[in-house]
PDB file of C-alpha atoms in Angstrom:
ATOM      1  CA  MET A   1     143.054  97.791 118.071  1.00 91.00           C
ATOM      2  CA  LYS A   2     142.352  97.554 121.529  1.00 96.00           C
ATOM      3  CA  VAL A   3     139.190  95.825 122.925  1.00 98.00           C
ATOM      4  CA  SER A   4     138.051  95.489 126.415  1.00 98.00           C
ATOM      5  CA  ILE A   5     135.768  92.532 127.106  1.00 98.00           C
ATOM      6  CA  PHE A   6     132.526  92.572 128.993  1.00 97.00           C
ATOM      7  CA  SER A   7     132.039  89.225 129.824  1.00 96.00           C
ATOM      8  CA  THR A   8     128.468  89.544 131.336  1.00 96.00           C
ATOM      9  CA  CYS A   9     127.016  87.506 134.190  1.00 95.00           C
ATOM     10  CA  LEU A  10     125.858  84.490 132.510  1.00 93.00           C
ATOM     11  CA  VAL A  11     128.957  83.870 130.457  1.00 95.00           C
ATOM     12  CA  ASP A  12     131.332  84.787 133.414  1.00 94.00           C
ATOM     13  CA  LEU A  13     129.633  82.303 135.965  1.00 94.00           C
ATOM     14  CA  MET A  14     127.855  79.681 133.662  1.00 94.00           C
ATOM     15  CA  THR A  15     129.380  79.478 130.283  1.00 96.00           C
ATOM     16  CA  PRO A  16     132.926  80.795 130.217  1.00 96.00           C
ATOM     17  CA  LYS A  17     133.716  78.805 127.091  1.00 97.00           C
ATOM     18  CA  VAL A  18     131.619  81.471 125.285  1.00 97.00           C
ATOM     19  CA  GLY A  19     133.978  84.052 126.450  1.00 97.00           C
ATOM     20  CA  ILE A  20     136.944  81.913 125.588  1.00 97.00           C
ATOM     21  CA  ALA A  21     135.471  81.730 122.096  1.00 97.00           C
ATOM     22  CA  MET A  22     134.852  85.358 121.766  1.00 98.00           C
ATOM     23  CA  VAL A  23     138.605  86.382 122.618  1.00 98.00           C
ATOM     24  CA  GLU A  24     139.979  83.850 120.468  1.00 97.00           C
ATOM     25  CA  VAL A  25     138.037  84.993 117.404  1.00 98.00           C
ATOM     26  CA  LEU A  26     138.923  88.754 118.272  1.00 98.00           C
ATOM     27  CA  GLU A  27     142.478  87.865 118.729  1.00 97.00           C
ATOM     28  CA  ARG A  28     142.584  86.028 115.435  1.00 97.00           C
ATOM     29  CA  LEU A  29     140.878  89.256 113.758  1.00 97.00           C
ATOM     30  CA  GLY A  30     143.883  91.142 115.160  1.00 97.00           C
ATOM     31  CA  CYS A  31     142.485  92.790 118.335  1.00 98.00           C
ATOM     32  CA  GLU A  32     144.585  93.266 121.288  1.00 98.00           C
ATOM     33  CA  ILE A  33     142.351  92.006 124.350  1.00 98.00           C
ATOM     34  CA  ASP A  34     141.851  93.500 127.799  1.00 96.00           C
ATOM     35  CA  TYR A  35     139.869  92.475 130.767  1.00 97.00           C
ATOM     36  CA  PRO A  36     138.864  95.237 133.246  1.00 97.00           C
ATOM     37  CA  ALA A  37     138.596  93.142 136.559  1.00 96.00           C
ATOM     38  CA  SER A  38     136.371  95.782 138.523  1.00 97.00           C
ATOM     39  CA  GLN A  39     133.599  94.824 136.036  1.00 97.00           C
ATOM     40  CA  VAL A  40     130.383  93.000 137.585  1.00 94.00           C
ATOM     41  CA  CYS A  41     126.799  93.207 136.537  1.00 95.00           C
ATOM     42  CA  CYS A  42     125.422  95.740 134.163  1.00 95.00           C
ATOM     43  CA  GLY A  43     122.309  96.282 136.776  1.00 95.00           C
ATOM     44  CA  GLN A  44     119.768  95.096 134.342  1.00 93.00           C
ATOM     45  CA  PRO A  45     118.120  92.523 136.564  1.00 91.00           C
ATOM     46  CA  THR A  46     117.438  94.787 139.278  1.00 93.00           C
ATOM     47  CA  TYR A  47     116.741  97.773 136.965  1.00 93.00           C
ATOM     48  CA  ASN A  48     113.956  95.760 135.015  1.00 90.00           C
ATOM     49  CA  SER A  49     112.738  94.777 138.395  1.00 90.00           C
ATOM     50  CA  GLY A  50     111.946  98.468 139.201  1.00 92.00           C
ATOM     51  CA  TYR A  51     114.858  99.119 141.576  1.00 94.00           C
ATOM     52  CA  LEU A  52     116.270 102.152 139.589  1.00 95.00           C
ATOM     53  CA  GLU A  53     118.182 103.843 142.422  1.00 95.00           C
ATOM     54  CA  ASP A  54     119.709 100.665 143.855  1.00 94.00           C
ATOM     55  CA  SER A  55     120.736  99.593 140.221  1.00 96.00           C
ATOM     56  CA  LYS A  56     122.590 102.900 139.733  1.00 97.00           C
ATOM     57  CA  LEU A  57     125.534 101.779 142.077  1.00 96.00           C
ATOM     58  CA  ALA A  58     126.478  98.937 139.819  1.00 96.00           C
ATOM     59  CA  MET A  59     125.986 100.955 136.660  1.00 97.00           C
ATOM     60  CA  LYS A  60     128.416 103.814 138.019  1.00 98.00           C
ATOM     61  CA  ASN A  61     130.853 100.739 138.741  1.00 97.00           C
ATOM     62  CA  MET A  62     130.542  99.598 135.101  1.00 98.00           C
ATOM     63  CA  ILE A  63     131.108 103.307 133.650  1.00 98.00           C
ATOM     64  CA  LEU A  64     134.245 103.397 135.743  1.00 98.00           C
ATOM     65  CA  ALA A  65     135.369  99.951 135.023  1.00 98.00           C
ATOM     66  CA  PHE A  66     135.438 100.709 131.141  1.00 98.00           C
ATOM     67  CA  GLU A  67     136.425 104.550 131.533  1.00 97.00           C
ATOM     68  CA  ARG A  68     140.032 104.063 129.748  1.00 96.00           C
ATOM     69  CA  SER A  69     138.687 101.550 127.165  1.00 97.00           C
ATOM     70  CA  ASP A  70     138.834 102.239 123.289  1.00 98.00           C
ATOM     71  CA  TYR A  71     136.063  99.735 122.662  1.00 98.00           C
ATOM     72  CA  VAL A  72     133.896  97.524 124.870  1.00 98.00           C
ATOM     73  CA  VAL A  73     132.554  94.359 123.287  1.00 98.00           C
ATOM     74  CA  ALA A  74     130.097  91.597 124.838  1.00 97.00           C
ATOM     75  CA  PRO A  75     128.834  88.338 123.801  1.00 97.00           C
ATOM     76  CA  SER A  76     125.201  89.618 124.745  1.00 96.00           C
ATOM     77  CA  GLY A  77     122.995  92.066 122.825  1.00 94.00           C
ATOM     78  CA  SER A  78     120.937  92.233 126.015  1.00 93.00           C
ATOM     79  CA  CYS A  79     123.615  93.387 128.411  1.00 95.00           C
ATOM     80  CA  ILE A  80     125.037  95.815 125.669  1.00 97.00           C
ATOM     81  CA  ALA A  81     121.429  97.097 125.367  1.00 96.00           C
ATOM     82  CA  MET A  82     121.640  97.898 128.866  1.00 96.00           C
ATOM     83  CA  PHE A  83     124.735 100.044 128.546  1.00 97.00           C
ATOM     84  CA  HIS A  84     122.799 101.870 125.878  1.00 97.00           C
ATOM     85  CA  GLU A  85     120.120 102.662 128.199  1.00 96.00           C
ATOM     86  CA  TYR A  86     122.400 104.477 130.797  1.00 98.00           C
ATOM     87  CA  PRO A  87     122.403 107.945 129.189  1.00 98.00           C
ATOM     88  CA  LYS A  88     118.724 108.102 129.668  1.00 97.00           C
ATOM     89  CA  ILE A  89     119.000 106.855 133.148  1.00 98.00           C
ATOM     90  CA  PHE A  90     121.685 109.410 134.107  1.00 98.00           C
ATOM     91  CA  LYS A  91     120.225 112.339 131.905  1.00 98.00           C
ATOM     92  CA  GLY A  92     120.595 115.538 133.718  1.00 98.00           C
ATOM     93  CA  ASP A  93     123.191 114.089 136.132  1.00 97.00           C
ATOM     94  CA  PRO A  94     126.157 116.609 135.969  1.00 98.00           C
ATOM     95  CA  ASP A  95     128.749 114.012 137.205  1.00 97.00           C
ATOM     96  CA  TRP A  96     127.587 110.944 135.189  1.00 98.00           C
ATOM     97  CA  GLU A  97     125.453 111.761 132.106  1.00 98.00           C
ATOM     98  CA  LEU A  98     128.629 112.558 129.722  1.00 98.00           C
ATOM     99  CA  LYS A  99     130.320 109.270 131.141  1.00 98.00           C
ATOM    100  CA  ALA A 100     127.114 107.440 130.417  1.00 98.00           C
ATOM    101  CA  ILE A 101     127.067 108.615 126.915  1.00 98.00           C
ATOM    102  CA  THR A 102     131.005 107.964 126.202  1.00 98.00           C
ATOM    103  CA  LEU A 103     130.327 104.437 127.248  1.00 98.00           C
ATOM    104  CA  LYS A 104     127.403 103.932 125.142  1.00 98.00           C
ATOM    105  CA  GLU A 105     129.096 105.191 122.043  1.00 98.00           C
ATOM    106  CA  LYS A 106     132.105 102.792 122.329  1.00 98.00           C
ATOM    107  CA  SER A 107     130.042  99.699 123.410  1.00 98.00           C
ATOM    108  CA  TYR A 108     128.971  96.885 120.875  1.00 98.00           C
ATOM    109  CA  GLU A 109     127.797  93.410 120.890  1.00 98.00           C
ATOM    110  CA  PHE A 110     130.155  90.892 119.617  1.00 98.00           C
ATOM    111  CA  THR A 111     128.983  90.578 115.924  1.00 98.00           C
ATOM    112  CA  GLN A 112     128.126  94.283 115.719  1.00 97.00           C
ATOM    113  CA  PHE A 113     131.626  94.904 116.362  1.00 98.00           C
ATOM    114  CA  ILE A 114     133.093  92.383 113.864  1.00 98.00           C
ATOM    115  CA  VAL A 115     130.943  93.614 110.927  1.00 98.00           C
ATOM    116  CA  LYS A 116     130.279  97.386 111.806  1.00 98.00           C
ATOM    117  CA  VAL A 117     133.739  98.206 113.302  1.00 98.00           C
ATOM    118  CA  LEU A 118     136.039  95.766 112.019  1.00 98.00           C
ATOM    119  CA  GLY A 119     134.321  95.595 108.513  1.00 98.00           C
ATOM    120  CA  ILE A 120     134.548  91.925 108.501  1.00 98.00           C
ATOM    121  CA  THR A 121     131.971  89.235 107.295  1.00 97.00           C
ATOM    122  CA  ASP A 122     134.122  85.969 106.648  1.00 97.00           C
ATOM    123  CA  VAL A 123     136.127  85.171 109.943  1.00 97.00           C
ATOM    124  CA  GLY A 124     137.409  81.851 108.309  1.00 96.00           C
ATOM    125  CA  ALA A 125     135.059  79.550 110.524  1.00 97.00           C
ATOM    126  CA  SER A 126     133.936  76.422 109.299  1.00 97.00           C
ATOM    127  CA  LEU A 127     131.129  73.947 110.939  1.00 96.00           C
ATOM    128  CA  GLU A 128     129.186  71.124 109.246  1.00 95.00           C
ATOM    129  CA  GLY A 129     125.557  71.164 110.094  1.00 94.00           C
ATOM    130  CA  ASN A 130     122.044  72.389 109.787  1.00 96.00           C
ATOM    131  CA  ALA A 131     121.247  75.173 112.090  1.00 97.00           C
ATOM    132  CA  THR A 132     118.518  77.715 112.815  1.00 97.00           C
ATOM    133  CA  TYR A 133     118.999  81.283 114.576  1.00 97.00           C
ATOM    134  CA  HIS A 134     116.864  82.657 117.492  1.00 96.00           C
ATOM    135  CA  ARG A 135     116.870  86.420 117.687  1.00 93.00           C
ATOM    136  CA  SER A 136     116.723  87.746 121.130  1.00 91.00           C
ATOM    137  CA  CYS A 137     114.219  90.387 121.987  1.00 92.00           C
ATOM    138  CA  HIS A 138     116.730  92.904 123.728  1.00 91.00           C
ATOM    139  CA  MET A 139     119.281  92.669 120.921  1.00 93.00           C
ATOM    140  CA  THR A 140     116.681  92.974 118.102  1.00 92.00           C
ATOM    141  CA  ARG A 141     114.127  95.564 119.633  1.00 91.00           C
ATOM    142  CA  LEU A 142     116.271  97.481 122.322  1.00 92.00           C
ATOM    143  CA  LEU A 143     119.782  97.335 120.534  1.00 94.00           C
ATOM    144  CA  GLY A 144     118.116  97.388 117.026  1.00 93.00           C
ATOM    145  CA  GLU A 145     120.716  94.731 115.785  1.00 93.00           C
ATOM    146  CA  LYS A 146     118.883  92.265 113.385  1.00 92.00           C
ATOM    147  CA  GLU A 147     121.396  91.739 110.467  1.00 96.00           C
ATOM    148  CA  THR A 148     124.946  91.048 111.766  1.00 97.00           C
ATOM    149  CA  PRO A 149     124.709  87.592 113.001  1.00 97.00           C
ATOM    150  CA  PHE A 150     123.356  86.481 109.609  1.00 97.00           C
ATOM    151  CA  GLN A 151     126.141  88.327 107.678  1.00 98.00           C
ATOM    152  CA  LEU A 152     128.398  86.359 109.668  1.00 98.00           C
ATOM    153  CA  LEU A 153     126.827  83.031 109.523  1.00 98.00           C
ATOM    154  CA  GLU A 154     126.216  83.210 105.754  1.00 97.00           C
ATOM    155  CA  HIS A 155     130.232  82.820 105.348  1.00 97.00           C
ATOM    156  CA  VAL A 156     130.623  79.913 107.832  1.00 97.00           C
ATOM    157  CA  LYS A 157     131.648  76.933 105.633  1.00 97.00           C
ATOM    158  CA  GLY A 158     129.700  73.860 105.720  1.00 96.00           C
ATOM    159  CA  LEU A 159     126.829  75.440 107.580  1.00 97.00           C
ATOM    160  CA  HIS A 160     123.355  75.399 106.400  1.00 97.00           C
ATOM    161  CA  MET A 161     120.702  77.876 107.885  1.00 97.00           C
ATOM    162  CA  GLU A 162     117.037  76.980 108.293  1.00 97.00           C
ATOM    163  CA  PRO A 163     114.482  79.865 108.674  1.00 96.00           C
ATOM    164  CA  LEU A 164     112.678  79.884 111.864  1.00 96.00           C
ATOM    165  CA  LYS A 165     108.889  80.411 112.045  1.00 95.00           C
ATOM    166  CA  ASN A 166     107.605  83.119 114.257  1.00 92.00           C
ATOM    167  CA  SER A 167     111.473  84.202 114.738  1.00 90.00           C
ATOM    168  CA  ASP A 168     110.282  87.399 116.487  1.00 87.00           C
ATOM    169  CA  ASN A 169     108.438  85.719 119.184  1.00 92.00           C
ATOM    170  CA  CYS A 170     110.112  85.806 122.695  1.00 93.00           C
ATOM    171  CA  CYS A 171     111.418  82.490 124.084  1.00 92.00           C
ATOM    172  CA  GLY A 172     109.776  83.395 127.379  1.00 91.00           C
ATOM    173  CA  PHE A 173     112.922  83.948 129.508  1.00 89.00           C
ATOM    174  CA  GLY A 174     113.085  87.750 129.821  1.00 83.00           C
ATOM    175  CA  GLY A 175     115.119  87.592 132.937  1.00 77.00           C
ATOM    176  CA  THR A 176     112.964  87.838 136.042  1.00 83.00           C
ATOM    177  CA  PHE A 177     110.011  87.280 133.829  1.00 86.00           C
ATOM    178  CA  SER A 178     110.514  83.628 133.821  1.00 86.00           C
ATOM    179  CA  VAL A 179     110.648  83.723 137.683  1.00 85.00           C
ATOM    180  CA  LYS A 180     107.783  86.082 138.110  1.00 88.00           C
ATOM    181  CA  MET A 181     105.444  84.432 135.234  1.00 91.00           C
ATOM    182  CA  PRO A 182     106.462  80.833 135.174  1.00 91.00           C
ATOM    183  CA  ASP A 183     103.330  79.522 133.585  1.00 94.00           C
ATOM    184  CA  ILE A 184     103.283  81.949 130.796  1.00 95.00           C
ATOM    185  CA  SER A 185     107.052  81.720 130.339  1.00 93.00           C
ATOM    186  CA  GLU A 186     106.615  78.041 129.971  1.00 93.00           C
ATOM    187  CA  GLN A 187     104.238  78.262 127.209  1.00 95.00           C
ATOM    188  CA  MET A 188     106.083  80.636 125.527  1.00 95.00           C
ATOM    189  CA  VAL A 189     109.151  78.337 125.421  1.00 96.00           C
ATOM    190  CA  ASP A 190     107.228  75.596 124.418  1.00 95.00           C
ATOM    191  CA  GLU A 191     105.861  77.407 121.260  1.00 96.00           C
ATOM    192  CA  LYS A 192     109.601  78.649 120.735  1.00 96.00           C
ATOM    193  CA  SER A 193     110.586  75.011 121.000  1.00 96.00           C
ATOM    194  CA  SER A 194     108.066  73.455 118.693  1.00 96.00           C
ATOM    195  CA  CYS A 195     109.296  76.038 115.809  1.00 96.00           C
ATOM    196  CA  ILE A 196     112.859  74.916 116.478  1.00 97.00           C
ATOM    197  CA  ILE A 197     111.986  71.309 116.318  1.00 96.00           C
ATOM    198  CA  ASP A 198     109.805  71.873 113.010  1.00 96.00           C
ATOM    199  CA  THR A 199     112.909  73.287 111.174  1.00 97.00           C
ATOM    200  CA  GLY A 200     114.741  69.903 111.353  1.00 96.00           C
ATOM    201  CA  ALA A 201     117.764  71.732 112.480  1.00 96.00           C
ATOM    202  CA  ASP A 202     120.555  70.050 114.556  1.00 96.00           C
ATOM    203  CA  ILE A 203     121.910  73.115 115.995  1.00 97.00           C
ATOM    204  CA  LEU A 204     120.321  76.304 117.673  1.00 97.00           C
ATOM    205  CA  ILE A 205     122.546  79.551 117.382  1.00 97.00           C
ATOM    206  CA  SER A 206     121.772  82.818 119.229  1.00 96.00           C
ATOM    207  CA  ALA A 207     123.838  85.553 120.471  1.00 95.00           C
ATOM    208  CA  ASP A 208     122.352  85.954 124.105  1.00 94.00           C
ATOM    209  CA  MET A 209     123.077  83.005 126.433  1.00 94.00           C
ATOM    210  CA  GLY A 210     119.930  83.804 128.723  1.00 93.00           C
ATOM    211  CA  CYS A 211     117.638  82.811 125.820  1.00 95.00           C
ATOM    212  CA  LEU A 212     120.065  79.621 124.930  1.00 96.00           C
ATOM    213  CA  LEU A 213     120.029  78.157 128.104  1.00 95.00           C
ATOM    214  CA  ASN A 214     116.094  78.742 128.447  1.00 94.00           C
ATOM    215  CA  ILE A 215     115.287  77.103 125.065  1.00 96.00           C
ATOM    216  CA  GLY A 216     118.049  74.354 125.477  1.00 96.00           C
ATOM    217  CA  GLY A 217     116.685  73.348 128.874  1.00 95.00           C
ATOM    218  CA  ARG A 218     113.167  73.067 127.483  1.00 95.00           C
ATOM    219  CA  LEU A 219     114.371  71.073 124.388  1.00 96.00           C
ATOM    220  CA  SER A 220     116.400  68.788 126.680  1.00 95.00           C
ATOM    221  CA  ARG A 221     113.397  68.111 129.069  1.00 93.00           C
ATOM    222  CA  LYS A 222     111.254  67.121 125.974  1.00 92.00           C
ATOM    223  CA  GLY A 223     113.931  64.749 124.924  1.00 95.00           C
ATOM    224  CA  GLU A 224     115.160  66.505 121.752  1.00 95.00           C
ATOM    225  CA  SER A 225     118.818  66.311 120.722  1.00 93.00           C
ATOM    226  CA  VAL A 226     119.283  70.030 119.358  1.00 96.00           C
ATOM    227  CA  LYS A 227     122.594  71.312 120.249  1.00 96.00           C
ATOM    228  CA  ILE A 228     123.011  75.033 121.486  1.00 96.00           C
ATOM    229  CA  MET A 229     125.896  77.323 120.518  1.00 97.00           C
ATOM    230  CA  HIS A 230     126.554  80.731 121.081  1.00 97.00           C
ATOM    231  CA  ILE A 231     127.326  82.504 117.814  1.00 98.00           C
ATOM    232  CA  ALA A 232     130.996  83.074 119.375  1.00 98.00           C
ATOM    233  CA  GLU A 233     131.366  79.202 119.056  1.00 98.00           C
ATOM    234  CA  VAL A 234     130.482  78.808 115.939  1.00 98.00           C
ATOM    235  CA  LEU A 235     132.520  81.676 114.673  1.00 98.00           C
ATOM    236  CA  ASN A 236     135.578  80.030 116.522  1.00 97.00           C
ATOM    237  CA  HIS A 237     134.829  76.668 115.178  1.00 96.00           C
ATOM    238  CA  GLN A 238     136.913  75.163 112.446  1.00 86.00           C
ATOM    239  CA  ASN A 239     136.607  71.754 110.933  1.00 70.00           C
ATOM    240  CA  PRO A 240     139.647  69.553 111.725  1.00 65.00           C
ATOM    241  CA  VAL A 241     142.082  69.048 108.777  1.00 55.00           C
ATOM    242  CA  ILE A 242     142.293  65.479 107.654  1.00 50.00           C
ATOM    243  CA  THR A 243     145.890  64.726 106.897  1.00 52.00           C
ATOM    244  CA  LYS A 244     147.305  62.026 104.658  1.00 50.00           C
ATOM    245  CA  GLY A 245     147.001  58.758 106.439  1.00 51.00           C
ATOM    246  CA  GLY A 246     143.668  59.960 108.145  1.00 48.00           C
ATOM    247  CA  SER A 247     144.785  61.459 111.246  1.00 52.00           C
ATOM    248  CA  GLN A 248     143.241  64.968 112.142  1.00 49.00           C
ATOM    249  CA  SER A 249     144.848  68.227 113.088  1.00 45.00           C
TER     250      SER A 249
END
């Protein structure tokens, strides 16, 4: 099965290790990976700021970048949710509406693709630890995906998941929201951080790096040692095998 990777801006520029983990998991599951080099931003930051017409140039570029792809997979529910908005944005446009619908129908968030397209819930991962999971707003409310991350995490050997209080609450990032409304954003991430600390978890997992960087930064400033991990890193993790004599392989 051929899969085109949509790396997203945050993973491409700030956390490439997440993209590497995603590719390694997909290859292990038998996928043939492709990376269209002409991809850029999906247009979400400018679209959410009200610059609809200016955003269309980036959106059209993404439609063309993945025009020949069988499947498009991204490590972000938020950016895939933006692809799913394209048919509404180009509705009535004779040149772009059908192309926008085609892109939407073949685009999946990483965990969605593994569970709903590949039909796999156990990827053979193992990670010793006590973790909790943060649901991102865009993946949950716009993309409508609530279950696939938990279906996969349930099968990670050695990983114990703690329920997160107020899990539906936003972390306060929201892209440009955190820039335009810093005081409100700070209170929201403080509330989220307190709920995470109360779980006693050592690891915070999510499927969107925007949320993880926001919450992780706040936890770090509070002096908390909770480790942040994208779910692709968790699913790519395998505990070292202790061989005879005590060495690891």
